[in-house]
CSV table of C-alpha atoms in Angstrom, one decimal:
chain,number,residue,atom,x,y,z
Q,1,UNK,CA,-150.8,192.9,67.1
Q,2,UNK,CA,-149.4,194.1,70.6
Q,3,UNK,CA,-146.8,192.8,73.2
Q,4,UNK,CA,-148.5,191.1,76.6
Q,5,UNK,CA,-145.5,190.1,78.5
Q,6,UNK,CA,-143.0,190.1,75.2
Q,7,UNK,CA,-144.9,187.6,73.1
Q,8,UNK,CA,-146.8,189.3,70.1
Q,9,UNK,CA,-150.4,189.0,70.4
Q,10,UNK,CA,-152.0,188.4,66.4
Q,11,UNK,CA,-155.5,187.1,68.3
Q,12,UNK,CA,-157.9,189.5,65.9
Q,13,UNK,CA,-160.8,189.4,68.8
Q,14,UNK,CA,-158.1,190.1,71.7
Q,15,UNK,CA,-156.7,193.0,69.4
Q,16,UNK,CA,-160.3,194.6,68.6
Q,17,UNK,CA,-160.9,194.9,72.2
Q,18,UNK,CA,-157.7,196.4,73.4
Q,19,UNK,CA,-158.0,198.6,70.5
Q,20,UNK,CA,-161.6,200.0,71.3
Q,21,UNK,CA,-160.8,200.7,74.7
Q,22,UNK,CA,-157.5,202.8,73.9
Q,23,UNK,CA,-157.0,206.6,73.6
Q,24,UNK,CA,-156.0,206.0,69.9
Q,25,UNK,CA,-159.7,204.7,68.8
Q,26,UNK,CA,-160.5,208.1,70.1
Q,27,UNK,CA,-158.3,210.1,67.9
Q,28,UNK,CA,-158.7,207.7,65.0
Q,29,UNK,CA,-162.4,208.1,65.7
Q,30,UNK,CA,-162.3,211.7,65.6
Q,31,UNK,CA,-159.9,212.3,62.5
Q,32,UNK,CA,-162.7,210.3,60.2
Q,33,UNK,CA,-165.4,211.5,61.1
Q,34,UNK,CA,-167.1,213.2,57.7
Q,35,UNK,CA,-167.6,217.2,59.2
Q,36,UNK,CA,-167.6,218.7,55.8
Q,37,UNK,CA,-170.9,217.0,55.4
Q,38,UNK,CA,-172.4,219.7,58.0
Q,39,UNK,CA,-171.1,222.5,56.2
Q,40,UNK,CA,-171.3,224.7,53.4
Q,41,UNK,CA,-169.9,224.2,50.7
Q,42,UNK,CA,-167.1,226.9,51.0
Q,43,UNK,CA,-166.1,225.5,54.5
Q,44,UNK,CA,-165.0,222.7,53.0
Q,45,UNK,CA,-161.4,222.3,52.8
Q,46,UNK,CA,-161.1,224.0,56.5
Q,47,UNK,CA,-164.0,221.4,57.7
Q,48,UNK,CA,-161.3,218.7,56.6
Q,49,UNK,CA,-159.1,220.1,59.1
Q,50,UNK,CA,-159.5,216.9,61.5
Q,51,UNK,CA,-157.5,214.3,59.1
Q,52,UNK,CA,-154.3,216.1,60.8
Q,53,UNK,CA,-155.2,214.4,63.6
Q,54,UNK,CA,-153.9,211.3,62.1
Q,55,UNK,CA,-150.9,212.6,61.8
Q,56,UNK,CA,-149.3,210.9,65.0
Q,57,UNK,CA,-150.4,207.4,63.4
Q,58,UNK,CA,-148.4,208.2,60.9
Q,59,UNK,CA,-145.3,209.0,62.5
Q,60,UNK,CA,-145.9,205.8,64.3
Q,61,UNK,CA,-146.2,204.1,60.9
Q,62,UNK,CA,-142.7,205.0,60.0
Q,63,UNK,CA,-141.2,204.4,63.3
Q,64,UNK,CA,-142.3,200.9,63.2
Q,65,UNK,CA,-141.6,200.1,59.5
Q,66,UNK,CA,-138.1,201.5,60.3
Q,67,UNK,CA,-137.5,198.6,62.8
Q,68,UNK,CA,-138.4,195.6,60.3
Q,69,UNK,CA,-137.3,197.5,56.9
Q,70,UNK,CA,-133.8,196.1,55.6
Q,71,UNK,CA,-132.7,199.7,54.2
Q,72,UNK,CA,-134.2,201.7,57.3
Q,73,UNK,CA,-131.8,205.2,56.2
Q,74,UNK,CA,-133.6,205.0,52.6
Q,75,UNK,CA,-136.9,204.8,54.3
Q,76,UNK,CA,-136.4,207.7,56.7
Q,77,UNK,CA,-134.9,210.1,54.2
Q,78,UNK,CA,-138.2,209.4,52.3
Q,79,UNK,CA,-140.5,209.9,54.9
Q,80,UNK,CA,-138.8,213.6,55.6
Q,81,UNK,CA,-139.4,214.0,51.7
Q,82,UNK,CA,-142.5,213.4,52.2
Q,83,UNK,CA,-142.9,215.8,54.9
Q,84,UNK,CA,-141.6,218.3,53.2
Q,85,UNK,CA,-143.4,217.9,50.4
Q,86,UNK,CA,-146.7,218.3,52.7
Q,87,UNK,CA,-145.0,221.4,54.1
Q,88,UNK,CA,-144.8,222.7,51.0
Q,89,UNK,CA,-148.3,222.1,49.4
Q,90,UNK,CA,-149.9,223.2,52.8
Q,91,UNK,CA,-148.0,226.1,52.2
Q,92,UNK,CA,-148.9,226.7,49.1
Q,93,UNK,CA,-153.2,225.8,49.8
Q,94,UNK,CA,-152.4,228.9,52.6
Q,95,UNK,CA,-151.1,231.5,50.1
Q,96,UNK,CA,-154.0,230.6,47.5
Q,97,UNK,CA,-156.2,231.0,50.2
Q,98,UNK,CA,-155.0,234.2,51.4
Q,99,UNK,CA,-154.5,235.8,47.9
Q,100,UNK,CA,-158.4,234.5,47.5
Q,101,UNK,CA,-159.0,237.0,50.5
Q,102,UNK,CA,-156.8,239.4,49.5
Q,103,UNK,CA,-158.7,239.1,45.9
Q,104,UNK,CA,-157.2,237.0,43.2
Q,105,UNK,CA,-155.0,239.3,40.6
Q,106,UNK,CA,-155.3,242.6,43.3
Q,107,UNK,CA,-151.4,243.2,43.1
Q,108,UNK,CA,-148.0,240.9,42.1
Q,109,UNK,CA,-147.8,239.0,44.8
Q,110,UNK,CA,-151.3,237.1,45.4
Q,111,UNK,CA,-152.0,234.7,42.9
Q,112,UNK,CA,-153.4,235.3,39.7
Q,113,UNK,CA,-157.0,235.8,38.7
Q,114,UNK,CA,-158.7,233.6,35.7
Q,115,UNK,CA,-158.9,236.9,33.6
Q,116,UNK,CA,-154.8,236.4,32.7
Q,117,UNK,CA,-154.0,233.9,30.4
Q,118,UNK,CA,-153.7,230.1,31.4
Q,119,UNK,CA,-154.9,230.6,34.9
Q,120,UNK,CA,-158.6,229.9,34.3
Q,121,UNK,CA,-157.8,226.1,35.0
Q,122,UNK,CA,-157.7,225.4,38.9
Q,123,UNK,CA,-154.7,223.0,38.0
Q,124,UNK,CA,-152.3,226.3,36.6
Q,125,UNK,CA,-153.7,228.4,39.8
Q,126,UNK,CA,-152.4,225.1,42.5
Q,127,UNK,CA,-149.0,225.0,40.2
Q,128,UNK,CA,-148.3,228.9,40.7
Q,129,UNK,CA,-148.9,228.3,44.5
Q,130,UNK,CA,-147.0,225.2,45.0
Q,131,UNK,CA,-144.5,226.9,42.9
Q,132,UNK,CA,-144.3,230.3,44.9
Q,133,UNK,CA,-144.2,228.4,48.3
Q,134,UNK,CA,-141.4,226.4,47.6
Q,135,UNK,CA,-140.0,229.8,46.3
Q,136,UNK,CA,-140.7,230.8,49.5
Q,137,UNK,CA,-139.9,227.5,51.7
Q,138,UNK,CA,-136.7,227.3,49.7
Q,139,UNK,CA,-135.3,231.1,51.0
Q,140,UNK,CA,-134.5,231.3,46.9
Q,141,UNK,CA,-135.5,234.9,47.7
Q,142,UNK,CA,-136.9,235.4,44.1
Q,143,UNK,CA,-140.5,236.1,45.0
Q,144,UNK,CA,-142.8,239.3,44.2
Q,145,UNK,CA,-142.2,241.8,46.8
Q,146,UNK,CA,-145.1,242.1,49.2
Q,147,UNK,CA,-147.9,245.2,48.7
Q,148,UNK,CA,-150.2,244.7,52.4
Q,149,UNK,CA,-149.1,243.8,56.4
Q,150,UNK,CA,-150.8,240.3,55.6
Q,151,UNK,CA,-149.1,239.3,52.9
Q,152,UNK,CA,-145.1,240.9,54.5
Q,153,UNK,CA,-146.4,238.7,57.9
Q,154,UNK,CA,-146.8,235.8,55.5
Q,155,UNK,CA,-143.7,236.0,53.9
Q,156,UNK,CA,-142.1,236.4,56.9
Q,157,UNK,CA,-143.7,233.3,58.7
Q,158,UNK,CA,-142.8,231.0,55.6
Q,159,UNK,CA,-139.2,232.3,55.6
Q,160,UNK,CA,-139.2,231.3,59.7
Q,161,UNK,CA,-140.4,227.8,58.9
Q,162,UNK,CA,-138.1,227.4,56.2
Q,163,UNK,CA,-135.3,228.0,58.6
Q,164,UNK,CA,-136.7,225.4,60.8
Q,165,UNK,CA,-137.5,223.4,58.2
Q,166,UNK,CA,-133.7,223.9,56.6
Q,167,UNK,CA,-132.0,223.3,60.1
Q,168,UNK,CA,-134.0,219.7,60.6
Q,169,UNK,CA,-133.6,218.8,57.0
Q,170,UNK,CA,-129.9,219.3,57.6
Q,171,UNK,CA,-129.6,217.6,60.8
Q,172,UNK,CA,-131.7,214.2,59.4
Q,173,UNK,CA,-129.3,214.3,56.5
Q,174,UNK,CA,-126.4,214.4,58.4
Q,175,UNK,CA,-128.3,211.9,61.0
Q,176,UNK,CA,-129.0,209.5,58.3
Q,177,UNK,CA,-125.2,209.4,56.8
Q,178,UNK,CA,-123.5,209.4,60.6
Q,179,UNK,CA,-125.5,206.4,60.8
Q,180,UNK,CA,-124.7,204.4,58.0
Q,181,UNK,CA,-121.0,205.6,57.9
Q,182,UNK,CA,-121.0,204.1,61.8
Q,183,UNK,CA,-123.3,200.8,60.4
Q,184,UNK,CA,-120.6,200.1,57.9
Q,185,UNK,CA,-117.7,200.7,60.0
Q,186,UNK,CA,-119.4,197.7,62.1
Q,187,UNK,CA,-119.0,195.0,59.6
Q,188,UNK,CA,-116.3,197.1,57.4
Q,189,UNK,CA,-112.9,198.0,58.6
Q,190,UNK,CA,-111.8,201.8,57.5
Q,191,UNK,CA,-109.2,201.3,55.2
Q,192,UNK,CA,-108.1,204.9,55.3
Q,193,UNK,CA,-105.9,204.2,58.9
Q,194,UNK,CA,-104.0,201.3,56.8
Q,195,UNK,CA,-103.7,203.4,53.3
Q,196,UNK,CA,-102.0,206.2,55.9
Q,197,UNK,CA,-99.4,204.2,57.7
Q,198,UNK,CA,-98.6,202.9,54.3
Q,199,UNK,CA,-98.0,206.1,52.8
Q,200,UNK,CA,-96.2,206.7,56.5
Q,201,UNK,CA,-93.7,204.3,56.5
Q,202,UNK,CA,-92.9,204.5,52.6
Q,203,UNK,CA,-94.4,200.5,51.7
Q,204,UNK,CA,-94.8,200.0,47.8
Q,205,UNK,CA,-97.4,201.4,45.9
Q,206,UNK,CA,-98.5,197.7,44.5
Q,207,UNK,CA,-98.4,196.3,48.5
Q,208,UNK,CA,-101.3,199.2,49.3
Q,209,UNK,CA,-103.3,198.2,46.0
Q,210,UNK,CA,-103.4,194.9,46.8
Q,211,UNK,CA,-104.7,196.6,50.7
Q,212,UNK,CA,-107.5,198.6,48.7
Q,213,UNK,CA,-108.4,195.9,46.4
Q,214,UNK,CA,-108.7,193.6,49.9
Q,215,UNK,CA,-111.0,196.6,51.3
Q,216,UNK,CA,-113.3,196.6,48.6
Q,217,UNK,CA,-113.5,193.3,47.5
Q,218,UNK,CA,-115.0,192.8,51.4
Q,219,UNK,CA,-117.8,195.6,50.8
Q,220,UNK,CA,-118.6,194.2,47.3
Q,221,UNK,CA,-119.5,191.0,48.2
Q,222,UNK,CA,-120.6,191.8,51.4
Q,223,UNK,CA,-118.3,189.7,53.7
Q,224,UNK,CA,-118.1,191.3,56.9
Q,225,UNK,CA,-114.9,190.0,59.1
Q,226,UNK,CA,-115.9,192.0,62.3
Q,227,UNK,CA,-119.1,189.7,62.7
Q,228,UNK,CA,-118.3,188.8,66.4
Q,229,UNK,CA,-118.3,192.3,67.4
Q,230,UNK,CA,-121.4,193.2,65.7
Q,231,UNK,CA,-123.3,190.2,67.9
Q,232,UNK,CA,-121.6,190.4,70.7
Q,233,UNK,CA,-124.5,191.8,72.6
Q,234,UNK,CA,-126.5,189.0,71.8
Q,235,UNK,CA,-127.1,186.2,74.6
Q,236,UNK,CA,-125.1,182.8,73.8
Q,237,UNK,CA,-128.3,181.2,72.9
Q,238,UNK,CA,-129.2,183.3,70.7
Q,239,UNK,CA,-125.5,183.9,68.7
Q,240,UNK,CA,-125.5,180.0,68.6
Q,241,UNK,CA,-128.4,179.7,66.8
Q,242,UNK,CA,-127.5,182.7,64.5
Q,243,UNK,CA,-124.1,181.3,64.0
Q,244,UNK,CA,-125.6,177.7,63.1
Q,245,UNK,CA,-128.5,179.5,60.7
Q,246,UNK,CA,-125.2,181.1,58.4
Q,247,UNK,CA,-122.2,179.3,58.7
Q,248,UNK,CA,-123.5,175.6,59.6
Q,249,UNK,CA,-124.3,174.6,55.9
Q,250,UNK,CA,-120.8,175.6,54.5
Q,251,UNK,CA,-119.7,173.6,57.7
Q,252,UNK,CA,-121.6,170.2,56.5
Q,253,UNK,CA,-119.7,170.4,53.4
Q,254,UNK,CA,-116.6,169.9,54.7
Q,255,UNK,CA,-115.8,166.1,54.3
Q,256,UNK,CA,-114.2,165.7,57.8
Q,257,UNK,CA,-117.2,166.2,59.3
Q,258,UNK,CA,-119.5,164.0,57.5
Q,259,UNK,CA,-120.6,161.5,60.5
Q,260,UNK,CA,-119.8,163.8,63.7
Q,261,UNK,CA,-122.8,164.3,65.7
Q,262,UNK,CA,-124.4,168.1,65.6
Q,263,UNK,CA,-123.7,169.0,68.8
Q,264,UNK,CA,-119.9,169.2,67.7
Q,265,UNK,CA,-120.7,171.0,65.3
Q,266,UNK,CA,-122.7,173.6,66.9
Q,267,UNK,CA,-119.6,174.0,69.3
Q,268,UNK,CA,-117.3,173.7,66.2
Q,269,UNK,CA,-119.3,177.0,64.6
Q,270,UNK,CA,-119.3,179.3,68.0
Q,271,UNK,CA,-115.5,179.5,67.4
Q,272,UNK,CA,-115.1,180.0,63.8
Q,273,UNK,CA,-113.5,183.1,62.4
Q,274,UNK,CA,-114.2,184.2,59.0
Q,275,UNK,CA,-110.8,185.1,57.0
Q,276,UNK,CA,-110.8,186.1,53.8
Q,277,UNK,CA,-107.4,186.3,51.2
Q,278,UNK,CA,-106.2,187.8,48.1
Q,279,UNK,CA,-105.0,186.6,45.1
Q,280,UNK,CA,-101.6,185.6,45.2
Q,281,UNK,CA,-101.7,186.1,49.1
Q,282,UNK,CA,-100.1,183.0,51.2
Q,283,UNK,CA,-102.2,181.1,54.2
Q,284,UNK,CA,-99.5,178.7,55.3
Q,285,UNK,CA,-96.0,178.4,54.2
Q,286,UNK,CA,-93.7,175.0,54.2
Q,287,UNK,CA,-92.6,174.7,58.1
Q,288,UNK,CA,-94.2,177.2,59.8
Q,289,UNK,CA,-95.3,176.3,63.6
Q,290,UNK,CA,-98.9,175.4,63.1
Q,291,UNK,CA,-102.0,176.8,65.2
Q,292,UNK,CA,-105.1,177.4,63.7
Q,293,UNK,CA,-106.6,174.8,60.8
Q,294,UNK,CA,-109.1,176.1,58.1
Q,295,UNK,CA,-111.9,175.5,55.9
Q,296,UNK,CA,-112.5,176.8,52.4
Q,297,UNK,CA,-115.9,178.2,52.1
Q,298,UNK,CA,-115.6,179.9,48.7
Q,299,UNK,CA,-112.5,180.0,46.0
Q,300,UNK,CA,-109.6,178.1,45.5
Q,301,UNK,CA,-106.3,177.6,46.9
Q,302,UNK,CA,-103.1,176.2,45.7
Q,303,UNK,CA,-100.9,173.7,47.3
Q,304,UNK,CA,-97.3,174.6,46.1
Q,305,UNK,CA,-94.4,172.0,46.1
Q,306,UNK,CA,-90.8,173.0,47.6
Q,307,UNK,CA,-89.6,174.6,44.8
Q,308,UNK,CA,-93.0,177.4,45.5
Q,309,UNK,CA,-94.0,177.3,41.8
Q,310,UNK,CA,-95.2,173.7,40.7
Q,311,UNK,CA,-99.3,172.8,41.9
Q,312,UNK,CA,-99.7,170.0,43.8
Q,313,UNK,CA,-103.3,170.0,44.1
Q,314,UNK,CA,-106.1,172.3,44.1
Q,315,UNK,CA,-108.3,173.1,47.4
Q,316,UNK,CA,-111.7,173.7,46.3
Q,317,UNK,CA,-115.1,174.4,48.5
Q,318,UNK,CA,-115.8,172.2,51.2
Q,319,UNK,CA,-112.1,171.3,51.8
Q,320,UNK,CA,-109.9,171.9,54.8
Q,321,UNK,CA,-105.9,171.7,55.9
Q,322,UNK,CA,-104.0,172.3,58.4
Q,323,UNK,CA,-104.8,169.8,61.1
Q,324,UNK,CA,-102.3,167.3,61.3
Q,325,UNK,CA,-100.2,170.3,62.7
Q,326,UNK,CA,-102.6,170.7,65.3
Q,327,UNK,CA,-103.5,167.1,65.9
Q,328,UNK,CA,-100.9,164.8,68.2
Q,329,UNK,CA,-100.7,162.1,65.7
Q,330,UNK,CA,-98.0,159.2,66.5
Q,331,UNK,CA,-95.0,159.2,64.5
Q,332,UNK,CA,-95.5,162.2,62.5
Q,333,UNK,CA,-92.5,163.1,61.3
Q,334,UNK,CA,-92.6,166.9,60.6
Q,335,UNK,CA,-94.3,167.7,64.0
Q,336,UNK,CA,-96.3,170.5,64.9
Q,337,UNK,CA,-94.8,171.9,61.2
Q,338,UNK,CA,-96.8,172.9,58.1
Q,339,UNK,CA,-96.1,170.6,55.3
Q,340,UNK,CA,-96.9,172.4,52.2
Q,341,UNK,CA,-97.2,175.9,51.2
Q,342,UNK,CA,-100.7,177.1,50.4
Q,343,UNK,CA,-101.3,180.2,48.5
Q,344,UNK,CA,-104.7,181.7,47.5
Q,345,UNK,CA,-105.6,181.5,43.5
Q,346,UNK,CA,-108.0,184.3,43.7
Q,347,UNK,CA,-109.9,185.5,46.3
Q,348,UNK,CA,-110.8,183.1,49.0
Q,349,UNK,CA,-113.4,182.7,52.1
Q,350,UNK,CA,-112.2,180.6,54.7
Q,351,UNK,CA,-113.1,179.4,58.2
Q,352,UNK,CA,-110.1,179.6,60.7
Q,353,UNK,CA,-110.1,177.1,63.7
Q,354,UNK,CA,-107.4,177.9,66.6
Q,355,UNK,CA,-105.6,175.2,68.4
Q,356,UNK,CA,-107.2,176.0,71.9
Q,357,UNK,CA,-110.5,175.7,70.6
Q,358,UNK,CA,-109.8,172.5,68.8
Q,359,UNK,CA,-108.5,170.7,71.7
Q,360,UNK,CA,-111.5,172.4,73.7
Q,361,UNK,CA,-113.9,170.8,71.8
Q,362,UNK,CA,-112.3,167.2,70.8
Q,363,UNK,CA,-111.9,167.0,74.8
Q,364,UNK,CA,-115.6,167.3,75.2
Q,365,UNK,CA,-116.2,164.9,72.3
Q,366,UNK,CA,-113.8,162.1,72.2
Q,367,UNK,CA,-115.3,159.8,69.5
Q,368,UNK,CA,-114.3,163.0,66.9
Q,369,UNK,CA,-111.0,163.1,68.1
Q,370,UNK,CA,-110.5,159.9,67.2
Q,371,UNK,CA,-112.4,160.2,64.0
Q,372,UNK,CA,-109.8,163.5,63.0
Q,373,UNK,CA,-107.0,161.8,64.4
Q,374,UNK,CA,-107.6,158.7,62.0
Q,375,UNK,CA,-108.2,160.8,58.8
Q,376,UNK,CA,-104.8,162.9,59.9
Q,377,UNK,CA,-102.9,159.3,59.7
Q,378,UNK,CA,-104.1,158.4,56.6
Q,379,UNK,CA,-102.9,161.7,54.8
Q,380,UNK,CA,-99.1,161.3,56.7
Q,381,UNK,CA,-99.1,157.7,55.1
Q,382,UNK,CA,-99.8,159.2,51.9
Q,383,UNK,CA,-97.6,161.8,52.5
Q,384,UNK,CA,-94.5,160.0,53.6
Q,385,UNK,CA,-94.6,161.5,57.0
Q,386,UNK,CA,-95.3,159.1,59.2
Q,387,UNK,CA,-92.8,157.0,60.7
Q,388,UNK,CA,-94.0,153.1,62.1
Q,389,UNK,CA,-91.1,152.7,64.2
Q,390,UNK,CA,-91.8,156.0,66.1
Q,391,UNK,CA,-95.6,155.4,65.7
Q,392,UNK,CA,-95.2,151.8,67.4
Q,393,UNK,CA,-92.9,153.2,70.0
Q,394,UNK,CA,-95.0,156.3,71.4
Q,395,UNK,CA,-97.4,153.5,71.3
Q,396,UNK,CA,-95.4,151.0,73.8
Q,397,UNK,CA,-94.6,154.2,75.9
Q,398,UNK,CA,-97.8,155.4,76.2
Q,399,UNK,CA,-99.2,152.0,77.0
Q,400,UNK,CA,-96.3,151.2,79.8
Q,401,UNK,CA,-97.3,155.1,81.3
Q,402,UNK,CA,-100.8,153.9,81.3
Q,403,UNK,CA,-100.0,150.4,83.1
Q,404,UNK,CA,-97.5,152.5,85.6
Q,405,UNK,CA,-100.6,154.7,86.2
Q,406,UNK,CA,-102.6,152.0,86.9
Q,407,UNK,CA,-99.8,150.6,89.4
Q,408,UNK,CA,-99.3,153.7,90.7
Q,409,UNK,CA,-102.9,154.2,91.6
Q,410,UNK,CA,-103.1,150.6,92.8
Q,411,UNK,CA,-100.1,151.3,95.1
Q,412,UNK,CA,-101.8,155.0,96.7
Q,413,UNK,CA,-104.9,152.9,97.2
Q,414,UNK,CA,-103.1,150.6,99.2
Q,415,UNK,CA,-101.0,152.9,101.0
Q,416,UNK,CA,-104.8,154.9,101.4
Q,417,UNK,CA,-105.8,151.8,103.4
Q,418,UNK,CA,-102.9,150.8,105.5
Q,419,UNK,CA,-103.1,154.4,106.3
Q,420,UNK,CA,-106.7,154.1,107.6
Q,421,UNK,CA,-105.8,151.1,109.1
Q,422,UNK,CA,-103.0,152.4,111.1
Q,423,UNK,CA,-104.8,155.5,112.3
Q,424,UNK,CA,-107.4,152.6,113.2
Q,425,UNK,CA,-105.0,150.8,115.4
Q,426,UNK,CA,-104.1,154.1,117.4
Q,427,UNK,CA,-107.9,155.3,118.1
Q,428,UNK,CA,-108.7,151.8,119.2
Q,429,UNK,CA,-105.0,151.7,121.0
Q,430,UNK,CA,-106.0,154.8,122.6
Q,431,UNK,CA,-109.1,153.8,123.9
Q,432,UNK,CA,-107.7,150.6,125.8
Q,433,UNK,CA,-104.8,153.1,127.0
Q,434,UNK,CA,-107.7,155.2,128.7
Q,435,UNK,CA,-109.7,152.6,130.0
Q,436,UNK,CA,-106.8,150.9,131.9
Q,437,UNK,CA,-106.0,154.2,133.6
Q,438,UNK,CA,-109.6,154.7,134.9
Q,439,UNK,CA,-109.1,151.0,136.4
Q,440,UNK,CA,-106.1,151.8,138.1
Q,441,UNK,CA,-107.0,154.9,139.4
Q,442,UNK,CA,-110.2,153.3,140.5
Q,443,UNK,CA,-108.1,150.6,142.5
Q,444,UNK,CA,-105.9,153.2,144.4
Q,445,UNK,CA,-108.8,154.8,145.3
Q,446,UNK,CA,-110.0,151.8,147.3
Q,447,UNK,CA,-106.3,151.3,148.4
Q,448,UNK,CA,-106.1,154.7,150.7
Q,449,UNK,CA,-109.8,155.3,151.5
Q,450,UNK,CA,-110.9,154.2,155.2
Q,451,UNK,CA,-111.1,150.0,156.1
């Protein structure tokens, strides 16, 4: 296919004719065409000369399976092997071609003639070539020492494109490592900064295992935590739709949002952050002021009674805490306070959900609000935590605030109107002020003209 104004064009007719009237039909055209067919029979490996023509197409080839390949370093490291093993056999068809001018077996150096032992087959003779020029190609420096000025000038033209070949080899190498080193640091933190500071400041050796074991667990099963960053550059559209194609399905899991309508959930998944803890590693501890909620995607969790030892319950996938902390429930007794400690059995993915972007996204959708804040009652009742007196009161407060709203907004609408009124009165009081003083004027004027 080919772009026409972005959109990939697969029409097979529409591609044919673009195709046919492009340069590369030309060159394609050219590269196949059968020339050794014209010549003798000893021209024919130079008559075939034209196939590196195709040679661009190839490159091309490689560029664009690089952009839709899912290990693109693998694939350009072989693609230079390649190369290189073309260098090398071209290399190797030149030297049997100038020892065959040179005469096969005339000194040391050019290859072979069938009269010595195990070179009559024309499979030994390509082996001994391929051989020398990687020899050769390799700058082993272990080769026969040239007799003639065309075999020194060959010798020294291979070692010059070995060098060139060496220094590019080098370069994609290092290319191809500086890229996946920076591709990893993308999703991967470098734990090598933390490991350092740790070793700084003197922390205990099983604190930095547990920071390594953390590190690697996140490579191994490929959970990156630095995801926002690595899409960042993305338009909104298009990061909502990613975000909704690979955390939306752990989201529907989660019970407390079994009848919410999609677009809250869609908002709900544009401000998830993935956290991910260790075994033995706390999320929330008894008391602590509350501000994000969270939602466990893979593991299990704990929930510890006071005493920090005895399990209260087990949070498995598709469960979630933390938000009657972030919730204004009336009559909860322990506040904006976590309620139970929660530590992490082993290791454990979880979605984090702050308190700004909570209360962002219940304002925009009231009917969830309500929906969380009548699931968050339940569990206080269950708990103990919620008191009816206080419940009833905030109640009877925030019903007498509404009804002194409602007066007070009665009262500025009144005191709106009398205002208009008033200013009302004065435009039309000013009005009959002006017209009286025309008539008077008008009578003194008749008063002191001539009788």
């Amino acid at each position: 296919g080919f772009l026409e104004d972005g959109i990939l064009v697969r029409d097979v007719t529409r591609t044919r004719r673009r195709y046919l009237r492009s340069s590369s039909f030309t060159w394609d055209a050219v590269a196949v065409l059968p020339i050794e067919l014209l010549c003798p029979p000893g021209a024919v490996p130079v008559a075939r000369a034209n196939r590196c023509l195709r040679a661009p197409r190839l490159l091309e080839a490689f560029e664009r399976q690089e952009t839709r390949a899912s290990h693109p370093n693998a694939l350009r490291l072989a693609a230079l092997l390649l190369c290189l093993l073309a260098a090398i056999h071209w290399h190797g068809c030149l030297y049997f071609a100038l020892s065959a001018r040179l005469g096969l077996g005339s000194d040391g150096w050019v290859c072979p003639n069938a009269s010595r032992p195990g070179f009559a087959r024309p499979l030994r003779r390509y082996l001994h070539s391929l051989y020398f020029s990687t020899l050769v190609l390799a700058t082993v420096g272990d080769t026969p020492e040239p007799q003639r000025e065309e075999e020194f000038l060959f010798v020294t033209a291979g070692f010059l494109l070995a060098v060139l070949g060496f220094a590019t080899l080098t370069g994609t190498i290092a290319s191809v490592i500086a890229n996946t080193g920076a591709a990893d640091a993308t999703f991967y933190p470098d734990p090598q900064p933390v490991l350092r500071y740790l070793r700084a400041q003197g922390v205990a050796p099983g604190l930095a295992r547990r920071v390594s074991r953390w590190h690697r667990h996140l490579r191994a099963q490929q959970k990156p935590p630095a995801e926002g960053a690595a899409l960042g550059h993305l338009p909104g559209g298009l990061q909502a739709e990613l975000a909704a194609d690979v955390h939306l399905p752990s989201l529907r899991r989660v019970g407390l949002f079994g009848g919410w309508e999609p677009g809250v959930l869609r908002q709900l998944v544009l401000r998830l952050r993935p956290q991910v803890f260790g075994p033995g590693e706390f999320v929330c501890r008894r008391g602590d002021v509350g501000r994000e909620m969270y939602f466990v995607r893979e593991g299990r969790l704990a929930v510890l009674a006071e005493d920090g030892r005895t399990r209260l319950a087990i949070l498995g996938e598709g469960l979630y805490f933390g938000e009657i902390s972030l919730i204004d429930i009336k009559g909860n007794t322990s506040g904006n306070r976590r309620t139970a400690d929660i530590v992490s059995i082993g290791y454990s993915d979880l979605f984090c959900l702050s308190k700004e972007d909570l209360a962002e996204v219940l304002a925009e959708f009231p009917r969830a609000h309500d929906a969380m804040a009548a699931k968050g009652r339940q569990l206080l009742l269950r708990m103990g935590k919620l008191d009816a007196g206080a419940e009833a009161a905030a109640v009877a407060v925030e019903e007498r605030a509404r009804v002194l709203e409602a007066a007070l907004e009665g009262l500025r609408t009144r005191a709106a109107r009398l205002l208009a009124q008033l200013e009302s009165g004065a435009f039309k009081m000013g009005l009959r002020l002006e017209c009286l003083e025309r008539r008077l004027r008008r009578r003194h004027g008749r008063g002191v003209g001539p009788g």
